Tab-separated table of C-alpha atoms in Angstrom:
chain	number	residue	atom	x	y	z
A	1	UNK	CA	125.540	92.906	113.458
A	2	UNK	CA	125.812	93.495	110.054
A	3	UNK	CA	125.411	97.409	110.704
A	4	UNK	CA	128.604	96.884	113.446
A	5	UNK	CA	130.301	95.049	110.481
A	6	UNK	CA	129.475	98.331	108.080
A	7	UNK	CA	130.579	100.586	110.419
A	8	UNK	CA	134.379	98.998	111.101
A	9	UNK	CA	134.665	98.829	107.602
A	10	UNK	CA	133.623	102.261	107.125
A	11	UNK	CA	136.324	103.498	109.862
A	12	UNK	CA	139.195	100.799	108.342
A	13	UNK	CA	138.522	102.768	104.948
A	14	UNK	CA	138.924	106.488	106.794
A	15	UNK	CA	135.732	107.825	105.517
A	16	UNK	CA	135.067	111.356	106.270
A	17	UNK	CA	131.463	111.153	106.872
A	18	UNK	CA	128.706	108.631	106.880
A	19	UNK	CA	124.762	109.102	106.677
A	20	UNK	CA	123.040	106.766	108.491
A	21	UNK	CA	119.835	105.424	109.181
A	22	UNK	CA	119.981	102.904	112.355
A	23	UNK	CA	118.439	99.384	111.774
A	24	UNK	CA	115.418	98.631	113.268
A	25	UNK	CA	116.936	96.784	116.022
A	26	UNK	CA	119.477	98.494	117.106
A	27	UNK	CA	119.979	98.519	120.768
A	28	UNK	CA	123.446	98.810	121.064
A	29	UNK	CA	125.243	102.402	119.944
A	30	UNK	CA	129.511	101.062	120.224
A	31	UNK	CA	130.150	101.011	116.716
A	32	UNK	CA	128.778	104.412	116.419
A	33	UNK	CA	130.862	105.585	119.471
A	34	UNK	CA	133.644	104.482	117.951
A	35	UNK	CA	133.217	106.488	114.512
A	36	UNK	CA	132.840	109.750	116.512
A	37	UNK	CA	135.442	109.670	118.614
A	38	UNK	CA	138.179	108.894	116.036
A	39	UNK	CA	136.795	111.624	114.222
A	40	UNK	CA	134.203	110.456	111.566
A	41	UNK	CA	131.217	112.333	110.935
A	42	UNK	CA	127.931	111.045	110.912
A	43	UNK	CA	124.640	112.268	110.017
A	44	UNK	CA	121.387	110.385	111.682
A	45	UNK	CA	118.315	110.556	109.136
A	46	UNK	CA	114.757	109.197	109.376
A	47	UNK	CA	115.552	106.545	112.239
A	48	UNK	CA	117.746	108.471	114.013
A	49	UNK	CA	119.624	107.360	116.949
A	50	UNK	CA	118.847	109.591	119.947
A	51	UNK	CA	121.789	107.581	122.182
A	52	UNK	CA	124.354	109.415	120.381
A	53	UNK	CA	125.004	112.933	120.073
A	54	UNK	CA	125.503	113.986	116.651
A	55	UNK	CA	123.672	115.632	113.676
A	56	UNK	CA	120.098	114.868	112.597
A	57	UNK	CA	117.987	115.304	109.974
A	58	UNK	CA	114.175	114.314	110.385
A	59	UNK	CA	110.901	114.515	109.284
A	60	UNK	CA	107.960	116.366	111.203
A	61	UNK	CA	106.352	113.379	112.199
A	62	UNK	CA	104.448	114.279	114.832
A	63	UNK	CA	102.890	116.753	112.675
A	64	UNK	CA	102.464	114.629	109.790
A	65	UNK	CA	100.843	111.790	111.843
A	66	UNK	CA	98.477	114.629	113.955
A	67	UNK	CA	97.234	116.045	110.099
A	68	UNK	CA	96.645	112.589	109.012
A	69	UNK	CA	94.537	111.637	111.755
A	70	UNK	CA	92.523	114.857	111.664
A	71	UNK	CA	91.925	114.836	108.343
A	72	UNK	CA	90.090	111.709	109.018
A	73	UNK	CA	88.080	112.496	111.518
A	74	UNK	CA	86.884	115.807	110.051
A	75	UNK	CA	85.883	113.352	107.255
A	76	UNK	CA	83.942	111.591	109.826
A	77	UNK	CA	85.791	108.767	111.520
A	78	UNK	CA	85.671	108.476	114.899
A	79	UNK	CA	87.502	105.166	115.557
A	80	UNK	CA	90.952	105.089	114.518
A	81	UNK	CA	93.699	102.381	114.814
A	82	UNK	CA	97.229	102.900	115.294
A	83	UNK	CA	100.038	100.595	113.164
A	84	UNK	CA	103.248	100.994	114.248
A	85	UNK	CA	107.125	100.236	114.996
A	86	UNK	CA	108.062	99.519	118.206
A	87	UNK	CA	107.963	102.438	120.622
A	88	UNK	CA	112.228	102.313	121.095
A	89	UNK	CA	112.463	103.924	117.323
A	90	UNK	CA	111.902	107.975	117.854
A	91	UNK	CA	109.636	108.212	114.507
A	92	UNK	CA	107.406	105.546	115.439
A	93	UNK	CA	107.013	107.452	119.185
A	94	UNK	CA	106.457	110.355	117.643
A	95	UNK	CA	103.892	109.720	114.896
A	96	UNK	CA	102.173	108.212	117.861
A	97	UNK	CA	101.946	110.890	120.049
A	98	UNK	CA	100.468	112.831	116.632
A	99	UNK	CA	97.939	110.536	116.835
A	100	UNK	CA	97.328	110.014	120.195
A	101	UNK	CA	96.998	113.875	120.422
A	102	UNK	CA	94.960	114.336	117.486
A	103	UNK	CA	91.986	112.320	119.085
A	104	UNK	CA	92.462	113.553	122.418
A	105	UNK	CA	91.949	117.583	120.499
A	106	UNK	CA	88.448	116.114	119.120
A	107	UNK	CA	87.543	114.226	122.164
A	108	UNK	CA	87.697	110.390	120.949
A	109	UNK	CA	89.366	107.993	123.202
A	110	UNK	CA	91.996	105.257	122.436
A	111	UNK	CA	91.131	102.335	122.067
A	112	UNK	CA	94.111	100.086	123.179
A	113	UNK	CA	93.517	97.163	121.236
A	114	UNK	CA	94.092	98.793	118.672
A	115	UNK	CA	97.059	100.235	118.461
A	116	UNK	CA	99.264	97.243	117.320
A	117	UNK	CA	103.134	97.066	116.590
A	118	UNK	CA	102.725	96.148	112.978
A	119	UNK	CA	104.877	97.989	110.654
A	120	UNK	CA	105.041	95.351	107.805
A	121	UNK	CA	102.153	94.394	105.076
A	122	UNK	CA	102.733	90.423	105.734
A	123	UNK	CA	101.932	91.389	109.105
A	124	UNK	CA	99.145	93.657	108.901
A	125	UNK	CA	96.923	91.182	106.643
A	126	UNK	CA	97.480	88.800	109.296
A	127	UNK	CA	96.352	90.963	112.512
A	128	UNK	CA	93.732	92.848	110.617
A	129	UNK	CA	91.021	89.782	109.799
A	130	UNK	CA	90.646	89.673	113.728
A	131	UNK	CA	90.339	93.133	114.399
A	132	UNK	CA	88.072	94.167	111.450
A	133	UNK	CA	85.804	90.587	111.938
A	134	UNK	CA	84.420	92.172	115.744
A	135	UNK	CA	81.563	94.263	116.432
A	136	UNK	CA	83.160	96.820	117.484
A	137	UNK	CA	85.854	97.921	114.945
A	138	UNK	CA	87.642	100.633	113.888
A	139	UNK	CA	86.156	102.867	110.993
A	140	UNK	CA	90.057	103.848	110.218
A	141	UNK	CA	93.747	103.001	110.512
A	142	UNK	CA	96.595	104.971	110.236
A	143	UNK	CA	99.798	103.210	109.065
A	144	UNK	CA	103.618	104.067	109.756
A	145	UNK	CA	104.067	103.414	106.601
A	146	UNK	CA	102.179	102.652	103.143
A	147	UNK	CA	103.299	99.496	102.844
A	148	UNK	CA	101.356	98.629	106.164
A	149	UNK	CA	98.563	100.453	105.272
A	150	UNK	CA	98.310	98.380	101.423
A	151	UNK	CA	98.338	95.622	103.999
A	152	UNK	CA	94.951	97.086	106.149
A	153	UNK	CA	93.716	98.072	102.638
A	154	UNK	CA	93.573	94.631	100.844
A	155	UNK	CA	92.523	92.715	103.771
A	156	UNK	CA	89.407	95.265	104.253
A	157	UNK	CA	89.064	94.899	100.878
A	158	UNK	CA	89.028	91.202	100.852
A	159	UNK	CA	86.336	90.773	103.806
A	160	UNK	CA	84.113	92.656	101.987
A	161	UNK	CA	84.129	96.339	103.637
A	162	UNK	CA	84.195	99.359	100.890
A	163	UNK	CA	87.431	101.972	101.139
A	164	UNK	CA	86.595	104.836	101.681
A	165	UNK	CA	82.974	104.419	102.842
A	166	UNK	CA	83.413	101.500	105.718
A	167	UNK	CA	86.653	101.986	106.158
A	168	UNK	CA	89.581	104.913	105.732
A	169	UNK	CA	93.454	104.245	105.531
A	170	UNK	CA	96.127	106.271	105.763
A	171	UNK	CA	99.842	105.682	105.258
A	172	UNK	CA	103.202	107.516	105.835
A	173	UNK	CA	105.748	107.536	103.015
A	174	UNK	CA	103.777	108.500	99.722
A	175	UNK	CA	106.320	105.958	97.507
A	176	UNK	CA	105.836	104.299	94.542
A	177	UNK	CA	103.671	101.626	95.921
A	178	UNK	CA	101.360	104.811	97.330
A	179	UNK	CA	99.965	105.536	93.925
A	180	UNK	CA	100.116	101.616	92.353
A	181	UNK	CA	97.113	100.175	95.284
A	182	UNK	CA	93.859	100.208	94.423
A	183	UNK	CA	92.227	102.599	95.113
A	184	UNK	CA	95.685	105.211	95.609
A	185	UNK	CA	96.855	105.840	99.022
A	186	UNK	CA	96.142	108.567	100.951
A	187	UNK	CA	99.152	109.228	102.843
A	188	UNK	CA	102.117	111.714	104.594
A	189	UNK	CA	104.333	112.716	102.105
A	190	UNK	CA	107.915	112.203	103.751
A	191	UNK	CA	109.672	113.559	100.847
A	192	UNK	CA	112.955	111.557	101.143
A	193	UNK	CA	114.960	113.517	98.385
A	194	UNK	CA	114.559	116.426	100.940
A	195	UNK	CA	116.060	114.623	103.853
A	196	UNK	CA	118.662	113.116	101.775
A	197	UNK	CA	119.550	116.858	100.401
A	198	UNK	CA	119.475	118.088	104.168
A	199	UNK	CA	121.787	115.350	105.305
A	200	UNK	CA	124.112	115.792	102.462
A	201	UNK	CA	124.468	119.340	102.974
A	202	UNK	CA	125.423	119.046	106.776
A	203	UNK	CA	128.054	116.429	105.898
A	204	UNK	CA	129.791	118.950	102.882
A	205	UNK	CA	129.175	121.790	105.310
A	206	UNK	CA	130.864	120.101	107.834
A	207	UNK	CA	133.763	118.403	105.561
A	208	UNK	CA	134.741	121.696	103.908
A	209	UNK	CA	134.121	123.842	107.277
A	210	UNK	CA	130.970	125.879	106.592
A	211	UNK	CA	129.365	124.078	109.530
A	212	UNK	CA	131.921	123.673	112.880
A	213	UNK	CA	132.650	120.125	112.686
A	214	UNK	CA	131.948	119.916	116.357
A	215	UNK	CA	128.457	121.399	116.291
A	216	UNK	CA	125.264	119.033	116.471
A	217	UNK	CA	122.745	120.661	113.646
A	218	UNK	CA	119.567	119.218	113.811
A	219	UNK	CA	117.049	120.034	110.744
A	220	UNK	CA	113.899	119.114	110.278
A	221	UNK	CA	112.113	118.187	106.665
A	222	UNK	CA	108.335	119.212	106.687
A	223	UNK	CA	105.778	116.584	105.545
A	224	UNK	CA	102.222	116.917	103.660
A	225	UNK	CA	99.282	115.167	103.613
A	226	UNK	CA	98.419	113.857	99.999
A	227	UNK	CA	94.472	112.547	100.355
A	228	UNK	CA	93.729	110.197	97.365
A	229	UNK	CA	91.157	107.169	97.679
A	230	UNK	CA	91.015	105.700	100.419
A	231	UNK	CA	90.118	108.510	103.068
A	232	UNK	CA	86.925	109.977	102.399
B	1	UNK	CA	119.443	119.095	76.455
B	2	UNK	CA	120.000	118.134	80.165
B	3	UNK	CA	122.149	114.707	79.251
B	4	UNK	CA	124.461	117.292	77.285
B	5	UNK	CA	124.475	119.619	80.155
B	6	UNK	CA	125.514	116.606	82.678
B	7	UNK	CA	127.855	114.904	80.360
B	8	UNK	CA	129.598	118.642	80.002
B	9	UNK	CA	129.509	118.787	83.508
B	10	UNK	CA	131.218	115.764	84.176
B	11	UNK	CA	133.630	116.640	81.701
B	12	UNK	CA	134.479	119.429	83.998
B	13	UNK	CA	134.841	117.786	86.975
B	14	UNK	CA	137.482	115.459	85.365
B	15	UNK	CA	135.490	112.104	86.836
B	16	UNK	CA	137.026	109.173	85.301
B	17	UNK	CA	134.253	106.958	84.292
B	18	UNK	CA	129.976	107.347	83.808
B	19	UNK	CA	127.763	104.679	84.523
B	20	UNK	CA	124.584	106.037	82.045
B	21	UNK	CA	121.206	105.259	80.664
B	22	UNK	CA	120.376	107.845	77.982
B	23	UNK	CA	117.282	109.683	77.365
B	24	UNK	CA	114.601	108.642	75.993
B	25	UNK	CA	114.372	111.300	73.739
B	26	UNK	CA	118.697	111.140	72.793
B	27	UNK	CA	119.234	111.188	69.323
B	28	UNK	CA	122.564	113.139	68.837
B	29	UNK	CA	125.544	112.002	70.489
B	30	UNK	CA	128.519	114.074	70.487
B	31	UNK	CA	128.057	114.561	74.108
B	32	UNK	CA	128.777	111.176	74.990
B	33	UNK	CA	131.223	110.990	71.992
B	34	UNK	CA	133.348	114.127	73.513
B	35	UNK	CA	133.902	112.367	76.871
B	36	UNK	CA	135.127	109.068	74.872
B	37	UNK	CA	137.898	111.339	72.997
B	38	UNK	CA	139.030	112.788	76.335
B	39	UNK	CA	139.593	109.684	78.338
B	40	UNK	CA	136.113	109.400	80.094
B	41	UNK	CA	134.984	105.700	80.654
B	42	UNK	CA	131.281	105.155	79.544
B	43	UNK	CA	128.884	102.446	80.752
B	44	UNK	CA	125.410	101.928	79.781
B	45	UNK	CA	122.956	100.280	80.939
B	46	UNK	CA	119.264	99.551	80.432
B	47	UNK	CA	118.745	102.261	77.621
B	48	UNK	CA	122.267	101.864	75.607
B	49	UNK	CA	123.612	103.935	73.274
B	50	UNK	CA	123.982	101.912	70.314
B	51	UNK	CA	125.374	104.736	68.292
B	52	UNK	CA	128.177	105.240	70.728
B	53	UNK	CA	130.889	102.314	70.816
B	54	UNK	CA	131.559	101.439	74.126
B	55	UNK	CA	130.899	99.136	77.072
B	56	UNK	CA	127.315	98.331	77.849
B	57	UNK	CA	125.124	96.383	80.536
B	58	UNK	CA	121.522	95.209	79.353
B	59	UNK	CA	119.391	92.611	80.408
B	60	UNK	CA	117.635	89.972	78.198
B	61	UNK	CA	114.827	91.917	76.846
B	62	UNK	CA	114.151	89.913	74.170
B	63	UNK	CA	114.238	86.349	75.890
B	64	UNK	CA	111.976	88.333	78.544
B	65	UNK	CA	109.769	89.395	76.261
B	66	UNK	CA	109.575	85.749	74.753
B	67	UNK	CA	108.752	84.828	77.906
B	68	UNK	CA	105.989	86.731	78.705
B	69	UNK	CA	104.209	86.294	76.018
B	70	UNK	CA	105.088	82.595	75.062
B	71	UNK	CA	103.645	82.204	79.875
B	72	UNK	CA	100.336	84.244	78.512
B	73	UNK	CA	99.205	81.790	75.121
B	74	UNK	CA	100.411	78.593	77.329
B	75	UNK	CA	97.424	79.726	79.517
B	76	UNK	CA	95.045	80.677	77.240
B	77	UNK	CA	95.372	83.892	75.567
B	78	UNK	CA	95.017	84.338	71.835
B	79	UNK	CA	95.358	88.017	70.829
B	80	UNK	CA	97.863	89.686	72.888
B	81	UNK	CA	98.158	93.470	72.644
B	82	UNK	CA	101.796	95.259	73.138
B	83	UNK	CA	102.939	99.039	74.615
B	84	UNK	CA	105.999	99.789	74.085
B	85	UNK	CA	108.026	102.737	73.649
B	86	UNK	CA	109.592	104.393	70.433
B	87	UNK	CA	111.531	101.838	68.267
B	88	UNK	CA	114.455	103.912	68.462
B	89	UNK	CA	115.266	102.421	71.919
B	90	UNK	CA	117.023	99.293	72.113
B	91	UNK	CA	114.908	97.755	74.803
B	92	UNK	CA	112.167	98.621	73.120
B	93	UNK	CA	113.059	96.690	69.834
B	94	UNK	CA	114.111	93.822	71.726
B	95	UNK	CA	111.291	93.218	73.894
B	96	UNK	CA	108.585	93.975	70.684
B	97	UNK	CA	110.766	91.097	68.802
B	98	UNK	CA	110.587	88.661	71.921
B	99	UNK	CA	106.803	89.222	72.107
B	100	UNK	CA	106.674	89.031	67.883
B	101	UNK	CA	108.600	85.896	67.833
B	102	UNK	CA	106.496	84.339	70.416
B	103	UNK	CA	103.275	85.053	68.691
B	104	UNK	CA	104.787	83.875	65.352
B	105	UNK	CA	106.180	80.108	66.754
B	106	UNK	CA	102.365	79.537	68.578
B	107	UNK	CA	101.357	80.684	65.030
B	108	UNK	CA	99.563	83.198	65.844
B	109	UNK	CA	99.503	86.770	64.083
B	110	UNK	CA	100.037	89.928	65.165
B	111	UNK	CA	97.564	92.663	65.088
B	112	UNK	CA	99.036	96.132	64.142
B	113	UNK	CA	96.263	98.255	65.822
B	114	UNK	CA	97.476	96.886	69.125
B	115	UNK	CA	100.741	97.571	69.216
B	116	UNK	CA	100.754	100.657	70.313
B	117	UNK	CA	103.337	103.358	71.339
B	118	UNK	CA	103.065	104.077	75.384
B	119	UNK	CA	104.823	103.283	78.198
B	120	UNK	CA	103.574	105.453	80.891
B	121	UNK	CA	100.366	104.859	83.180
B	122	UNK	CA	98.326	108.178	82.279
B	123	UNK	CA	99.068	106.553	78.305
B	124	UNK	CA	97.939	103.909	78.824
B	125	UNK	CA	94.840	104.348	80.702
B	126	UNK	CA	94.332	107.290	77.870
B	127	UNK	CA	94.148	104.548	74.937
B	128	UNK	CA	92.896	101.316	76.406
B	129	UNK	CA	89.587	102.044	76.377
B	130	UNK	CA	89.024	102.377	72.700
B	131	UNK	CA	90.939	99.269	72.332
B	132	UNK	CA	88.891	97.510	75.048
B	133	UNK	CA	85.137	98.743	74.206
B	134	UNK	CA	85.724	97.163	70.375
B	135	UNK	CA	84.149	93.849	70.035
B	136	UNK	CA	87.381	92.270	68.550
B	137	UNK	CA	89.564	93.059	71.404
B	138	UNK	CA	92.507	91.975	72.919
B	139	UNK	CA	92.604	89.173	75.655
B	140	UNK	CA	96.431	90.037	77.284
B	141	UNK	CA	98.341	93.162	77.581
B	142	UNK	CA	102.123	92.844	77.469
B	143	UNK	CA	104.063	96.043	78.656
B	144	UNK	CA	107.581	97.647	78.640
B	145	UNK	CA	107.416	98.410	81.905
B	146	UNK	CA	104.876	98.242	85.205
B	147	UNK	CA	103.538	101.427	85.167
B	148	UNK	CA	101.887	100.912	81.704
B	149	UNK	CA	101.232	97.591	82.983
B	150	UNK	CA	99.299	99.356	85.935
B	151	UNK	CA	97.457	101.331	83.686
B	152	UNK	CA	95.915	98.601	81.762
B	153	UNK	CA	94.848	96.790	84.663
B	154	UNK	CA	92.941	99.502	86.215
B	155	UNK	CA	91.546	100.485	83.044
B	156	UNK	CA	90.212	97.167	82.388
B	157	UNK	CA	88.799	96.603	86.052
B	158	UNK	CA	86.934	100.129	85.550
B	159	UNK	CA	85.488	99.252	82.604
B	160	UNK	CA	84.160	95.815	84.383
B	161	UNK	CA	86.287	93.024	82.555
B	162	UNK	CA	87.652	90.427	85.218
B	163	UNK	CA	91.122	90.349	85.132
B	164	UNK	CA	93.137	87.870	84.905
B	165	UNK	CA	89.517	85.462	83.231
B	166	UNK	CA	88.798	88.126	80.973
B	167	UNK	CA	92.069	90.401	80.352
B	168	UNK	CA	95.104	88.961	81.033
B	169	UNK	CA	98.176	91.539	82.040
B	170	UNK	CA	101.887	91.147	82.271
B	171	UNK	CA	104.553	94.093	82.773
B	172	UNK	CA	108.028	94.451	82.896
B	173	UNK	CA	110.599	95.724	85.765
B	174	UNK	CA	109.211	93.873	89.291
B	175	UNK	CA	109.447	97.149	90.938
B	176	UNK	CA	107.694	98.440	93.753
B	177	UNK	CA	104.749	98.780	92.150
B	178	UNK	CA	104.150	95.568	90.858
B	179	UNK	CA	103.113	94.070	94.508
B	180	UNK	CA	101.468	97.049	95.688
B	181	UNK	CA	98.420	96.669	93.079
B	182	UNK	CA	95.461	95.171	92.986
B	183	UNK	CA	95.902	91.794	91.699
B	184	UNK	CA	99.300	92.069	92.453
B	185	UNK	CA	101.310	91.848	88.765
B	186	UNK	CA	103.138	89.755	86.789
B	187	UNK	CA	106.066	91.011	85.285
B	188	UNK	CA	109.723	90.261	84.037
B	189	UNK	CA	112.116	90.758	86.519
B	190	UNK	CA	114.426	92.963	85.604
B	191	UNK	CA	117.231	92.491	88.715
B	192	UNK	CA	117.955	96.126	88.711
B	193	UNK	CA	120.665	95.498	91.149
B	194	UNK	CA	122.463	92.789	89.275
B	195	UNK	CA	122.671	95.513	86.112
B	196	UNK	CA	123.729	97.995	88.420
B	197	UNK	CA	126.498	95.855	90.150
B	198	UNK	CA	127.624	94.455	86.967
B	199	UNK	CA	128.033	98.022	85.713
B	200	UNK	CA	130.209	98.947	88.465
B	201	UNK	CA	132.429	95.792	88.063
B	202	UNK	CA	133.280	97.096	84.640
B	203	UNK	CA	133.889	100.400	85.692
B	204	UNK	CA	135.911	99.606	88.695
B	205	UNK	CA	137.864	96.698	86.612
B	206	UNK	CA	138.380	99.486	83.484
B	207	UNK	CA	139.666	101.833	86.133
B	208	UNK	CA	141.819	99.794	88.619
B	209	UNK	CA	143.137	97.928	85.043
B	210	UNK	CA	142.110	94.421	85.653
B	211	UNK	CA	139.828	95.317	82.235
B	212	UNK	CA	141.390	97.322	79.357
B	213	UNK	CA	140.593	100.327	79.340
B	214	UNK	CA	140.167	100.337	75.392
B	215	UNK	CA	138.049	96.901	75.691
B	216	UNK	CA	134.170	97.138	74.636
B	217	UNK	CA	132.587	94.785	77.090
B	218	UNK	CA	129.029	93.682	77.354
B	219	UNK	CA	127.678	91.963	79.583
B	220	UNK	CA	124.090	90.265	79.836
B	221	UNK	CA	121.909	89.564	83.001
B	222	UNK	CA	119.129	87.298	82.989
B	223	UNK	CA	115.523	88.558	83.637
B	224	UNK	CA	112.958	85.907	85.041
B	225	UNK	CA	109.127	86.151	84.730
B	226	UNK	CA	107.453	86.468	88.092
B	227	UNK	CA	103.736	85.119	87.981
B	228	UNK	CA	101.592	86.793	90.066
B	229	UNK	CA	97.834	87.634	89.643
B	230	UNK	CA	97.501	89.649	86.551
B	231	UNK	CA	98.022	86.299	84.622
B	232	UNK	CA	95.994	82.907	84.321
């Protein structure tokens, strides 16, 4: 509602161009419908909204979740949990699939239980205790973002099991809270002043005529893997 | 060198107002001063320029500071240690004479071998550990900022002290950071948002004319300590 609200004000005001990131639970696309067809240019970044056709700018995260996950089984896990957004955001499908396909290339199966829509810390030190206090548990997670994965870290932490040794996390981001947690974060570096610079120079581009404002340019921002302490 | 470069920059561009923090290392400034002559509205904010006469944004760094320190002898600690950076900065001065002034009305004294001149996390966990392996050592850490803060904390848990029993730690800024480690920290809130915003009010009043242009306003915001687990 309150990204409907943004948006009318935005076209009241006659902006020229807008770069966006949709909320999490956006469902409904009118209010950006509306922007494009009286003319206003928008630029989709990191949770971009694939019902609308206009310019993009994204992260590889398919290939920055599929690195992630390798790297941690060629340091020797072999059952890895998934935390993630829910599956109608495009970056939280496709840093699944990287995962997903990264096992399936080394032969480990899924285990369904644990991949978990969880994409908050709150949440993840609440889910965690139950998944980590079985038998059977996962040796690693991989987080769609750090803040997640500080979640999985302090609650393995807290029930006793050693990072890296017992158990390896990984997040996606590499912020400032990436190199704060104890011990640092490994995680995919998603290098947000890059996107930002992308999306910015599609919007000029298309303001001053360089780009044809009509023309969809899709760009793509390419992650790296940044192993600290708590992969092994 | 790059502040001048900016501020000539700006100059260029004709851009009718600045909102700035300087440099740490800004000790001339005729760049700021040129912009004045021709027209340019200044703000500052968290590092002012006391040299220059214009309107400014800062938050209570002193009665922060006072705080702090006055939160960290209530529950216990005797000889509190401070990092800071150079006394040339404003903030700086204020938030050593808020942690001064507390020691001196709970009649303690101050120790000049720990007040030390760092405010970065590779600093900091460069010179704690000569302060910490002494047998007269310090029982709390106060810190301009979180990432010192950090630095401390870590460098007391490596060396084995329990923190907050043994070492008690407080930093200042709330950012990011200060949840993400490990006890999460306490720190002075410094309501980044609230400077920002109050900046912008001046700058959009001094502009649109509701404020004279010619006026020198300053405005304060309020900082509040956050206790988290860093502290007893």
């Amino acid at each position: 509602d309150k990204e409907v609200a943004i948006c009318d004000d935005f076209y009241q005001n006659k902006v020229c161009g807008i770069i966006v990131s949709q909320a999490k639970d956006t469902k409904q696309y009118d209010h950006f419908e509306k922007l494009l067809q009286n003319g206003v240019l928008l630029i989709f970044y990191d949770r971009i909204c694939t019902g609308v056709n206009c310019s993009r700018v994204v992260v590889d995260d398919y290939m920055g979740a599929f690195t992630a996950v390798t790297h941690m089984i060629d340091t020797g896990c072999k059952k890895i949990a998934f935390y993630g957004s829910p599956m109608n955001l495009e970056i939280s499908k496709n840093r699944y699939n990287g995962y997903h396909d990264a096992l399936l290339k080394h032969g480990l199966t899924e285990n369904p239980d644990w991949v978990k829509i969880c994409d908050d810390r709150a949440n993840a030190e609440a889910i965690t205790p139950d998944i980590l206090i079985e038998e059977d548990r996962p040796d690693a997670f991989f987080a769609i973002n750090d803040d997640t994965a500080i979640g999985i870290l302090y609650t393995a932490k807290r029930m006793g099991f050693k990072v890296p040794e017992e158990i390896s996390v990984c997040g996606f981001t590499n912020g400032d809270r990436a190199k704060a947690c104890d011990p640092m974060l490994t995680t995919v570096e998603q290098r947000g002043v890059a996107v930002g610079e992308e999306a910015a120079n599609i919007l000029i581009g298309q303001v001053e005529g360089s780009i044809p404002r009509d023309e969809v340019e899709k760009r793509v921002v390419r992650t790296r893997l940044v192993v600290r302490g708590t992969t092994r």
